[in-house]
Amino acid sequence: MAFKAATRIQKIRYYAIARWAIYILILFVCAVLINIGKGVRPIYFIPMCICICMHEGEYTAAILGGICGLIIDESYGRMFFGFSSIIMIAICVGSTVVFRHFLFKNGINAVMMSTASVFIYQIIEYFFYYAMWGYEGTGYVFSNICIPCILYTVAVSPIAYIIIKPIIKRFYPKKAKTIEEAMKI
Amino acid sequence: MNGFFRSVKFKVIVCIAAFFLGIGLYSVSKGGEKTVGSQLIGTILNPVKKVSNAISNKISLVIDLFTDSEAYVEENRMLREEIAELNKRLINYEDIKAENDDLRKFIGIKEGNGKTEVSPSCTIIARTANDPYGTFIIDKGKKDGIKLYDPVATSQGLVGIVTEIANSYSTVRTILSADLSVGAICVESRDTGIIEGNLALAADGKCKMIYLDKNNKVKKGDLIVSSGNSGQFPKGYIIGNVTETGMEDSGLTAYAVIEPAVKMGEITSVIVITEFDKVEEDVEIPTGVLGEKTTEPPKTTKASEETTVAAEEGGAMQEQPRGGDE
């Protein structure tokens, strides 16, 4: 009843709280999944963040990317705790800007964006963590870890979009189409 | 789009990125100590990871029983053959042991390996994502008496070393890692070398013993144990068996491929050796007018007190973690 009586601004706040509560829950599940099992695992955070950032502002994207990057670094057991944050900030802010100016917000574009992002992420990681140090057998890492990780992440991308889309649909404030609708505020 | 790069928004985002870069640099400066942020994330996520990992292990075990039953039968057959082989070797063991004891008494070498202290059993709560070396996280940390660079083992043999530590959990790097060097000795031939990981071999769960003398007598099946000379690892811990030998491309030294006794992907719990007695390298002392050299018997000292000395020691038996992967 209280929700129905709320003004549009209040409703927007309620929706935002509900939306972010669900996002945090999803990201928490991603953080747990990334460390479960053996073998190569996808970076669940990249498609999830891209799907979320499609509809959010630049500041939100930057902070979300930074925090998700820290969680990735913790899961990867990295000594440079913040390495992924910098890449994730670029990916998330980049997604927000690209989707606002150039791309339609649909599933195919989200998957394409995820593919490009995970590819860039893996290349940077491969260079800074393996190739740069001249370890013996770095080619193995690229073919057996980086490439499968890219493929698995791409495979997870449509699922991420399917999970995020209903949340956006249900909890994202609808734009007022007419002056009368806007005046109701 | 061009306007975005000139906007205040962009500058603020660059500041946010710089903040996270600062966190990264700070964490690197702390060495293996986990930062507050990292510990916070770990403390929140680790209990859930522990439960989920336990469930995941149970499920994969059940699936494994159905899918890999043939492999288990084959492994069982091979193990039986190995037991038979070992039993043959055991026949002479008691005689040699008695003879060894007599000789020890005769030359006055003290018995015993000194004091070794271990942590309580540590459960593996998570495996580091997409790590070729099988790095994992255990549920014990500083508050359980574990220190940075403490060796980690199981009843089967040596596993690795603690490379990052928090209050309630630690990260363990395995001996498959290219960043870790362990001084090793072949039990049968007494040839010494250094165990080092390799990205290609780590995929098969193997590592490499390098800097072997080119005239070494190491052969397939030989047992390799830690030599413990530098004090980073205790002496006499089983590392694994030789599966292959060969010459390095340079032709100056030889190598042996080692299959670790501990299957890194299958272990679920380990122990951390928090204190052990270190064996110093033999000290050569010139004696007499002719300058003949004699070798002192090995002395034992507390490794925990001399880890810095160990890192500075030279020679082929150097055991120390290398600079990290950053």
CSV table of N, CA and C in Angstrom, one decimal, chain B residues 140-279:
chain,number,residue,atom,x,y,z
B,140,LYS,N,43.6,-21.8,7.1
B,140,LYS,CA,44.3,-21.4,8.3
B,140,LYS,C,45.3,-20.3,7.9
B,141,GLY,N,45.4,-19.4,8.9
B,141,GLY,CA,46.3,-18.2,8.6
B,141,GLY,C,47.2,-17.8,9.8
B,142,LYS,N,47.5,-16.5,9.9
B,142,LYS,CA,48.4,-16.0,10.9
B,142,LYS,C,48.0,-16.4,12.3
B,143,LYS,N,46.7,-16.4,12.6
B,143,LYS,CA,46.2,-16.7,13.9
B,143,LYS,C,46.4,-18.2,14.3
B,144,ASP,N,46.7,-19.0,13.3
B,144,ASP,CA,47.0,-20.4,13.6
B,144,ASP,C,48.5,-20.7,13.7
B,145,GLY,N,49.2,-19.7,13.7
B,145,GLY,CA,50.7,-19.8,13.8
B,145,GLY,C,51.4,-20.0,12.5
B,146,ILE,N,50.7,-19.8,11.4
B,146,ILE,CA,51.4,-20.0,10.1
B,146,ILE,C,52.1,-18.7,9.7
B,147,LYS,N,53.2,-18.8,9.1
B,147,LYS,CA,54.0,-17.6,8.7
B,147,LYS,C,54.2,-17.7,7.2
B,148,LEU,N,54.5,-16.5,6.6
B,148,LEU,CA,54.8,-16.4,5.2
B,148,LEU,C,56.0,-17.3,4.8
B,149,TYR,N,55.9,-18.0,3.7
B,149,TYR,CA,57.0,-18.9,3.2
B,149,TYR,C,57.2,-20.1,4.0
B,150,ASP,N,56.2,-20.5,4.9
B,150,ASP,CA,56.2,-21.8,5.5
B,150,ASP,C,56.0,-22.9,4.5
B,151,PRO,N,56.7,-24.0,4.6
B,151,PRO,CA,56.5,-25.1,3.7
B,151,PRO,C,55.2,-25.8,4.0
B,152,VAL,N,54.6,-26.4,2.9
B,152,VAL,CA,53.3,-27.1,3.0
B,152,VAL,C,53.5,-28.5,2.5
B,153,ALA,N,52.9,-29.5,3.3
B,153,ALA,CA,53.1,-30.9,2.9
B,153,ALA,C,51.8,-31.7,3.2
B,154,THR,N,51.8,-32.9,2.7
B,154,THR,CA,50.8,-33.9,3.2
B,154,THR,C,51.6,-35.1,3.6
B,155,SER,N,50.9,-36.1,4.0
B,155,SER,CA,51.6,-37.4,4.4
B,155,SER,C,52.3,-38.0,3.3
B,156,GLN,N,51.9,-37.6,2.0
B,156,GLN,CA,52.5,-38.3,0.9
B,156,GLN,C,53.8,-37.5,0.4
B,157,GLY,N,53.9,-36.3,0.8
B,157,GLY,CA,55.1,-35.5,0.4
B,157,GLY,C,54.9,-34.0,0.4
B,158,LEU,N,55.9,-33.4,-0.2
B,158,LEU,CA,55.9,-31.9,-0.2
B,158,LEU,C,54.9,-31.3,-1.2
B,159,VAL,N,54.2,-30.3,-0.8
B,159,VAL,CA,53.2,-29.7,-1.7
B,159,VAL,C,53.7,-28.3,-2.2
B,160,GLY,N,54.2,-27.4,-1.4
B,160,GLY,CA,54.6,-26.1,-1.8
B,160,GLY,C,54.9,-25.2,-0.7
B,161,ILE,N,54.5,-24.0,-0.8
B,161,ILE,CA,54.9,-22.9,0.2
B,161,ILE,C,53.8,-21.9,0.3
B,162,VAL,N,53.7,-21.3,1.5
B,162,VAL,CA,52.7,-20.3,1.8
B,162,VAL,C,53.3,-19.0,1.1
B,163,THR,N,52.5,-18.4,0.2
B,163,THR,CA,53.0,-17.2,-0.5
B,163,THR,C,52.3,-16.0,-0.1
B,164,GLU,N,51.0,-16.1,0.3
B,164,GLU,CA,50.3,-15.0,0.8
B,164,GLU,C,49.6,-15.4,2.1
B,165,ILE,N,49.5,-14.4,3.0
B,165,ILE,CA,48.9,-14.8,4.3
B,165,ILE,C,48.0,-13.7,4.8
B,166,ALA,N,46.8,-14.2,5.3
B,166,ALA,CA,45.9,-13.3,6.0
B,166,ALA,C,45.7,-13.9,7.4
B,167,ASN,N,44.8,-13.2,8.2
B,167,ASN,CA,44.6,-13.7,9.5
B,167,ASN,C,44.0,-15.1,9.6
B,168,SER,N,43.0,-15.3,8.7
B,168,SER,CA,42.3,-16.6,8.8
B,168,SER,C,42.5,-17.5,7.6
B,169,TYR,N,43.2,-17.1,6.6
B,169,TYR,CA,43.5,-18.0,5.5
B,169,TYR,C,44.8,-17.6,4.8
B,170,SER,N,45.3,-18.6,4.0
B,170,SER,CA,46.6,-18.4,3.3
B,170,SER,C,46.5,-18.9,1.9
B,171,THR,N,47.4,-18.4,1.1
B,171,THR,CA,47.5,-18.9,-0.3
B,171,THR,C,48.7,-19.8,-0.4
B,172,VAL,N,48.6,-21.0,-1.0
B,172,VAL,CA,49.7,-21.9,-1.1
B,172,VAL,C,50.1,-22.0,-2.6
B,173,ARG,N,51.3,-21.8,-2.9
B,173,ARG,CA,51.8,-22.0,-4.3
B,173,ARG,C,52.5,-23.4,-4.3
B,174,THR,N,52.1,-24.2,-5.3
B,174,THR,CA,52.6,-25.6,-5.3
B,174,THR,C,54.0,-25.7,-6.0
B,175,ILE,N,54.6,-26.8,-5.8
B,175,ILE,CA,56.0,-27.0,-6.4
B,175,ILE,C,55.9,-27.1,-7.9
B,176,LEU,N,54.7,-27.1,-8.5
B,176,LEU,CA,54.6,-27.0,-10.0
B,176,LEU,C,54.9,-25.6,-10.5
B,177,SER,N,54.9,-24.7,-9.6
B,177,SER,CA,55.0,-23.3,-10.0
B,177,SER,C,56.5,-23.0,-10.5
B,178,ALA,N,56.5,-22.2,-11.6
B,178,ALA,CA,57.8,-21.8,-12.1
B,178,ALA,C,58.5,-20.7,-11.2
B,179,ASP,N,57.7,-20.2,-10.3
B,179,ASP,CA,58.3,-19.2,-9.4
B,179,ASP,C,58.9,-19.8,-8.1
B,180,LEU,N,58.9,-21.1,-8.0
B,180,LEU,CA,59.4,-21.7,-6.8
B,180,LEU,C,60.5,-22.7,-7.1
B,181,SER,N,61.6,-22.6,-6.3
B,181,SER,CA,62.7,-23.6,-6.5
B,181,SER,C,63.0,-24.3,-5.2
B,182,VAL,N,63.1,-25.6,-5.3
B,182,VAL,CA,63.3,-26.5,-4.2
B,182,VAL,C,64.6,-27.3,-4.4
B,183,GLY,N,65.5,-27.2,-3.5
B,183,GLY,CA,66.7,-28.1,-3.6
B,183,GLY,C,66.3,-29.5,-3.4
B,184,ALA,N,66.8,-30.4,-4.2
B,184,ALA,CA,66.4,-31.8,-4.2
B,184,ALA,C,67.6,-32.7,-4.4
B,185,ILE,N,67.4,-34.0,-3.9
B,185,ILE,CA,68.4,-35.0,-4.0
B,185,ILE,C,67.8,-36.3,-4.4
B,186,CYS,N,68.5,-37.0,-5.3
B,186,CYS,CA,67.9,-38.3,-5.7
B,186,CYS,C,68.4,-39.4,-4.6
B,187,VAL,N,67.4,-40.1,-4.1
B,187,VAL,CA,67.7,-41.0,-3.0
B,187,VAL,C,68.7,-42.1,-3.5
B,188,GLU,N,68.5,-42.6,-4.7
B,188,GLU,CA,69.3,-43.8,-5.2
B,188,GLU,C,70.7,-43.4,-5.6
B,189,SER,N,70.8,-42.3,-6.4
B,189,SER,CA,72.1,-42.0,-6.9
B,189,SER,C,72.8,-40.8,-6.2
B,190,ARG,N,72.1,-40.2,-5.3
B,190,ARG,CA,72.6,-39.0,-4.5
B,190,ARG,C,73.0,-37.8,-5.4
B,191,ASP,N,72.4,-37.8,-6.6
B,191,ASP,CA,72.6,-36.6,-7.4
B,191,ASP,C,71.7,-35.5,-6.9
B,192,THR,N,72.3,-34.3,-7.0
B,192,THR,CA,71.5,-33.1,-6.5
B,192,THR,C,71.1,-32.2,-7.7
B,193,GLY,N,70.0,-31.5,-7.4
B,193,GLY,CA,69.5,-30.5,-8.4
B,193,GLY,C,68.5,-29.6,-7.8
B,194,ILE,N,67.8,-28.9,-8.7
B,194,ILE,CA,66.7,-28.0,-8.2
B,194,ILE,C,65.4,-28.3,-8.9
B,195,ILE,N,64.4,-28.5,-8.1
B,195,ILE,CA,63.1,-28.7,-8.6
B,195,ILE,C,62.4,-27.4,-9.0
B,196,GLU,N,62.0,-27.3,-10.2
B,196,GLU,CA,61.3,-26.0,-10.6
B,196,GLU,C,60.2,-26.4,-11.5
B,197,GLY,N,59.1,-25.6,-11.4
B,197,GLY,CA,57.9,-25.8,-12.2
B,197,GLY,C,58.1,-25.3,-13.7
B,198,ASN,N,57.2,-25.7,-14.5
B,198,ASN,CA,57.3,-25.4,-15.9
B,198,ASN,C,55.8,-25.4,-16.4
B,199,LEU,N,55.4,-24.4,-17.2
B,199,LEU,CA,54.0,-24.2,-17.6
B,199,LEU,C,53.5,-25.4,-18.3
B,200,ALA,N,54.4,-26.0,-19.2
B,200,ALA,CA,53.9,-27.1,-20.1
B,200,ALA,C,53.8,-28.4,-19.2
B,201,LEU,N,54.8,-28.6,-18.3
B,201,LEU,CA,54.7,-29.8,-17.5
B,201,LEU,C,53.6,-29.7,-16.4
B,202,ALA,N,53.4,-28.5,-15.9
B,202,ALA,CA,52.3,-28.3,-14.9
B,202,ALA,C,51.0,-28.8,-15.4
B,203,ALA,N,50.8,-28.7,-16.7
B,203,ALA,CA,49.5,-29.2,-17.2
B,203,ALA,C,49.3,-30.7,-16.9
B,204,ASP,N,50.4,-31.5,-16.9
B,204,ASP,CA,50.3,-32.9,-16.6
B,204,ASP,C,50.6,-33.1,-15.1
B,205,GLY,N,50.7,-32.1,-14.4
B,205,GLY,CA,50.9,-32.3,-12.9
B,205,GLY,C,52.3,-32.7,-12.6
B,206,LYS,N,53.3,-32.3,-13.5
B,206,LYS,CA,54.7,-32.7,-13.3
B,206,LYS,C,55.6,-31.4,-13.1
B,207,CYS,N,56.8,-31.7,-12.7
B,207,CYS,CA,57.7,-30.6,-12.6
B,207,CYS,C,59.1,-31.1,-13.0
B,208,LYS,N,60.1,-30.2,-13.0
B,208,LYS,CA,61.4,-30.6,-13.6
B,208,LYS,C,62.5,-30.4,-12.6
B,209,MET,N,63.4,-31.4,-12.6
B,209,MET,CA,64.6,-31.3,-11.7
B,209,MET,C,65.8,-30.8,-12.6
B,210,ILE,N,66.2,-29.6,-12.4
B,210,ILE,CA,67.2,-29.0,-13.3
B,210,ILE,C,68.6,-28.9,-12.6
B,211,TYR,N,69.6,-28.5,-13.3
B,211,TYR,CA,71.0,-28.4,-12.9
B,211,TYR,C,71.6,-29.7,-12.4
B,212,LEU,N,71.1,-30.8,-13.0
B,212,LEU,CA,71.7,-32.1,-12.7
B,212,LEU,C,73.0,-32.2,-13.4
B,213,ASP,N,74.0,-32.9,-12.7
B,213,ASP,CA,75.3,-33.1,-13.4
B,213,ASP,C,75.1,-33.9,-14.7
B,214,LYS,N,75.9,-33.5,-15.7
B,214,LYS,CA,75.6,-34.2,-17.0
B,214,LYS,C,76.0,-35.7,-16.9
B,215,ASN,N,76.8,-36.1,-15.9
B,215,ASN,CA,77.2,-37.5,-15.7
B,215,ASN,C,76.4,-38.1,-14.6
B,216,ASN,N,75.2,-37.6,-14.4
B,216,ASN,CA,74.4,-38.1,-13.3
B,216,ASN,C,73.9,-39.5,-13.5
B,217,LYS,N,73.5,-40.2,-12.4
B,217,LYS,CA,73.0,-41.6,-12.6
B,217,LYS,C,71.5,-41.7,-12.3
B,218,VAL,N,70.8,-40.6,-12.4
B,218,VAL,CA,69.4,-40.6,-12.1
B,218,VAL,C,68.7,-41.4,-13.2
B,219,LYS,N,67.8,-42.2,-12.8
B,219,LYS,CA,67.1,-43.0,-13.8
B,219,LYS,C,65.6,-43.0,-13.5
B,220,LYS,N,64.8,-43.5,-14.5
B,220,LYS,CA,63.4,-43.5,-14.4
B,220,LYS,C,62.9,-44.3,-13.1
B,221,GLY,N,62.0,-43.7,-12.4
B,221,GLY,CA,61.5,-44.4,-11.2
B,221,GLY,C,62.2,-44.0,-9.9
B,222,ASP,N,63.4,-43.4,-10.0
B,222,ASP,CA,64.1,-43.0,-8.8
B,222,ASP,C,63.3,-42.0,-7.9
B,223,LEU,N,63.5,-42.1,-6.6
B,223,LEU,CA,62.8,-41.2,-5.7
B,223,LEU,C,63.6,-39.9,-5.4
B,224,ILE,N,62.9,-38.8,-5.5
B,224,ILE,CA,63.5,-37.5,-5.3
B,224,ILE,C,63.0,-36.9,-4.0
B,225,VAL,N,63.8,-36.5,-3.1
B,225,VAL,CA,63.4,-35.9,-1.8
B,225,VAL,C,64.1,-34.5,-1.7
B,226,SER,N,63.5,-33.7,-0.8
B,226,SER,CA,64.1,-32.4,-0.6
B,226,SER,C,65.4,-32.5,0.2
B,227,SER,N,66.4,-31.7,-0.2
B,227,SER,CA,67.7,-31.7,0.4
B,227,SER,C,67.8,-30.8,1.6
B,228,GLY,N,66.9,-29.8,1.7
B,228,GLY,CA,66.8,-29.0,2.9
B,228,GLY,C,68.0,-28.1,3.1
B,229,ASN,N,68.9,-27.9,2.2
B,229,ASN,CA,70.2,-27.2,2.5
B,229,ASN,C,70.0,-25.7,2.8
B,230,SER,N,69.0,-25.1,2.1
B,230,SER,CA,68.9,-23.6,2.3
B,230,SER,C,68.1,-23.3,3.5
B,231,GLY,N,67.3,-24.2,4.0
B,231,GLY,CA,66.5,-23.9,5.2
B,231,GLY,C,65.1,-23.5,4.8
B,232,GLN,N,64.7,-23.3,3.6
B,232,GLN,CA,63.4,-23.0,3.2
B,232,GLN,C,62.4,-24.2,3.3
B,233,PHE,N,63.0,-25.3,3.1
B,233,PHE,CA,62.2,-26.6,3.2
B,233,PHE,C,62.9,-27.6,4.1
B,234,PRO,N,62.1,-28.4,4.8
B,234,PRO,CA,62.8,-29.4,5.6
B,234,PRO,C,63.4,-30.5,4.8
B,235,LYS,N,64.4,-31.1,5.4
B,235,LYS,CA,65.1,-32.1,4.6
B,235,LYS,C,64.4,-33.5,4.6
B,236,GLY,N,64.5,-34.2,3.5
B,236,GLY,CA,64.0,-35.6,3.4
B,236,GLY,C,62.5,-35.7,3.1
B,237,TYR,N,61.8,-34.6,2.7
B,237,TYR,CA,60.4,-34.8,2.4
B,237,TYR,C,60.3,-35.3,0.9
B,238,ILE,N,59.5,-36.3,0.7
B,238,ILE,CA,59.3,-36.8,-0.6
B,238,ILE,C,58.8,-35.8,-1.6
B,239,ILE,N,59.4,-35.7,-2.7
B,239,ILE,CA,58.9,-34.8,-3.8
B,239,ILE,C,58.2,-35.6,-4.9
B,240,GLY,N,58.8,-36.6,-5.3
B,240,GLY,CA,58.2,-37.5,-6.3
B,240,GLY,C,59.1,-38.4,-7.0
B,241,ASN,N,58.7,-39.0,-8.1
B,241,ASN,CA,59.5,-40.0,-8.8
B,241,ASN,C,59.9,-39.5,-10.2
B,242,VAL,N,61.0,-39.9,-10.6
B,242,VAL,CA,61.5,-39.5,-12.0
B,242,VAL,C,60.7,-40.3,-13.0
B,243,THR,N,60.2,-39.6,-14.0
B,243,THR,CA,59.5,-40.2,-15.1
B,243,THR,C,60.3,-40.2,-16.4
B,244,GLU,N,61.3,-39.2,-16.5
B,244,GLU,CA,62.0,-39.1,-17.7
B,244,GLU,C,63.3,-38.3,-17.4
B,245,THR,N,64.3,-38.6,-18.2
B,245,THR,CA,65.6,-37.9,-18.0
B,245,THR,C,66.1,-37.4,-19.4
B,246,GLY,N,66.9,-36.4,-19.3
B,246,GLY,CA,67.5,-35.9,-20.6
B,246,GLY,C,68.5,-34.8,-20.4
B,247,MET,N,69.1,-34.4,-21.5
B,247,MET,CA,70.1,-33.3,-21.4
B,247,MET,C,69.5,-32.0,-21.8
B,248,GLU,N,69.9,-30.9,-21.2
B,248,GLU,CA,69.4,-29.6,-21.5
B,248,GLU,C,70.0,-29.2,-22.9
B,249,ASP,N,69.4,-28.3,-23.6
B,249,ASP,CA,69.8,-27.9,-24.9
B,249,ASP,C,71.2,-27.4,-24.9
B,250,SER,N,71.6,-26.7,-23.8
B,250,SER,CA,73.0,-26.2,-23.7
B,250,SER,C,74.0,-27.3,-23.7
B,251,GLY,N,73.6,-28.5,-23.2
B,251,GLY,CA,74.6,-29.6,-23.1
B,251,GLY,C,75.4,-29.6,-21.9
B,252,LEU,N,75.2,-28.6,-21.1
B,252,LEU,CA,76.1,-28.5,-19.9
B,252,LEU,C,75.5,-29.2,-18.7
B,253,THR,N,74.2,-29.2,-18.6
B,253,THR,CA,73.5,-29.9,-17.5
B,253,THR,C,72.4,-30.8,-18.0
B,254,ALA,N,72.0,-31.7,-17.1
B,254,ALA,CA,70.9,-32.6,-17.4
B,254,ALA,C,69.7,-32.2,-16.6
B,255,TYR,N,68.6,-32.8,-17.0
B,255,TYR,CA,67.3,-32.6,-16.3
B,255,TYR,C,66.6,-33.9,-16.1
B,256,ALA,N,65.6,-33.9,-15.2
B,256,ALA,CA,64.7,-35.0,-15.0
B,256,ALA,C,63.3,-34.5,-14.8
B,257,VAL,N,62.4,-35.2,-15.4
B,257,VAL,CA,61.0,-34.8,-15.2
B,257,VAL,C,60.5,-35.6,-14.0
B,258,ILE,N,59.8,-34.9,-13.1
B,258,ILE,CA,59.4,-35.5,-11.8
B,258,ILE,C,57.9,-35.5,-11.8
B,259,GLU,N,57.4,-36.6,-11.4
B,259,GLU,CA,55.9,-36.7,-11.1
B,259,GLU,C,55.8,-36.6,-9.6
B,260,PRO,N,55.2,-35.5,-9.1
B,260,PRO,CA,55.1,-35.3,-7.6
B,260,PRO,C,54.3,-36.5,-7.0
B,261,ALA,N,54.8,-36.8,-5.8
B,261,ALA,CA,54.1,-37.9,-5.0
B,261,ALA,C,52.7,-37.4,-4.7
B,262,VAL,N,52.5,-36.1,-4.5
B,262,VAL,CA,51.2,-35.5,-4.1
B,262,VAL,C,50.5,-35.1,-5.4
B,263,LYS,N,49.3,-35.6,-5.6
B,263,LYS,CA,48.5,-35.1,-6.8
B,263,LYS,C,47.9,-33.8,-6.4
B,264,MET,N,48.4,-32.7,-7.0
B,264,MET,CA,48.0,-31.4,-6.6
B,264,MET,C,46.5,-31.1,-6.8
B,265,GLY,N,46.0,-31.7,-7.9
B,265,GLY,CA,44.6,-31.5,-8.2
B,265,GLY,C,43.6,-32.3,-7.3
B,266,GLU,N,44.1,-33.3,-6.6
B,266,GLU,CA,43.2,-34.1,-5.8
B,266,GLU,C,43.2,-33.9,-4.3
B,267,ILE,N,44.2,-33.2,-3.8
B,267,ILE,CA,44.3,-33.1,-2.4
B,267,ILE,C,43.2,-32.2,-1.8
B,268,THR,N,42.7,-32.5,-0.6
B,268,THR,CA,41.7,-31.7,0.0
B,268,THR,C,42.1,-31.1,1.3
B,269,SER,N,43.2,-31.6,1.9
B,269,SER,CA,43.7,-31.0,3.1
B,269,SER,C,45.2,-31.2,3.1
B,270,VAL,N,45.9,-30.3,3.8
B,270,VAL,CA,47.4,-30.2,3.9
B,270,VAL,C,47.8,-29.9,5.3
B,271,ILE,N,49.0,-29.9,5.6
B,271,ILE,CA,49.6,-29.4,6.9
B,271,ILE,C,50.7,-28.4,6.5
B,272,VAL,N,50.8,-27.4,7.4
B,272,VAL,CA,51.8,-26.4,7.2
B,272,VAL,C,52.9,-26.7,8.2
B,273,ILE,N,54.2,-26.8,7.8
B,273,ILE,CA,55.3,-27.0,8.7
B,273,ILE,C,55.7,-25.7,9.2
B,274,THR,N,55.4,-25.4,10.5
B,274,THR,CA,55.6,-24.0,11.0
B,274,THR,C,57.1,-23.9,11.6
B,275,GLU,N,57.6,-25.0,12.0
B,275,GLU,CA,59.0,-25.0,12.5
B,275,GLU,C,59.7,-26.3,12.2
B,276,PHE,N,60.9,-26.2,11.8
B,276,PHE,CA,61.7,-27.4,11.5
B,276,PHE,C,63.2,-27.1,11.7
B,277,ASP,N,64.0,-28.1,11.9
B,277,ASP,CA,65.4,-27.9,12.0
B,277,ASP,C,66.1,-27.8,10.7
B,278,LYS,N,66.9,-26.8,10.5
B,278,LYS,CA,67.6,-26.6,9.2
B,278,LYS,C,68.9,-27.3,9.2
B,279,VAL,N,69.3,-27.9,8.1
B,279,VAL,CA,70.6,-28.5,8.0
B,279,VAL,C,71.5,-27.6,7.2
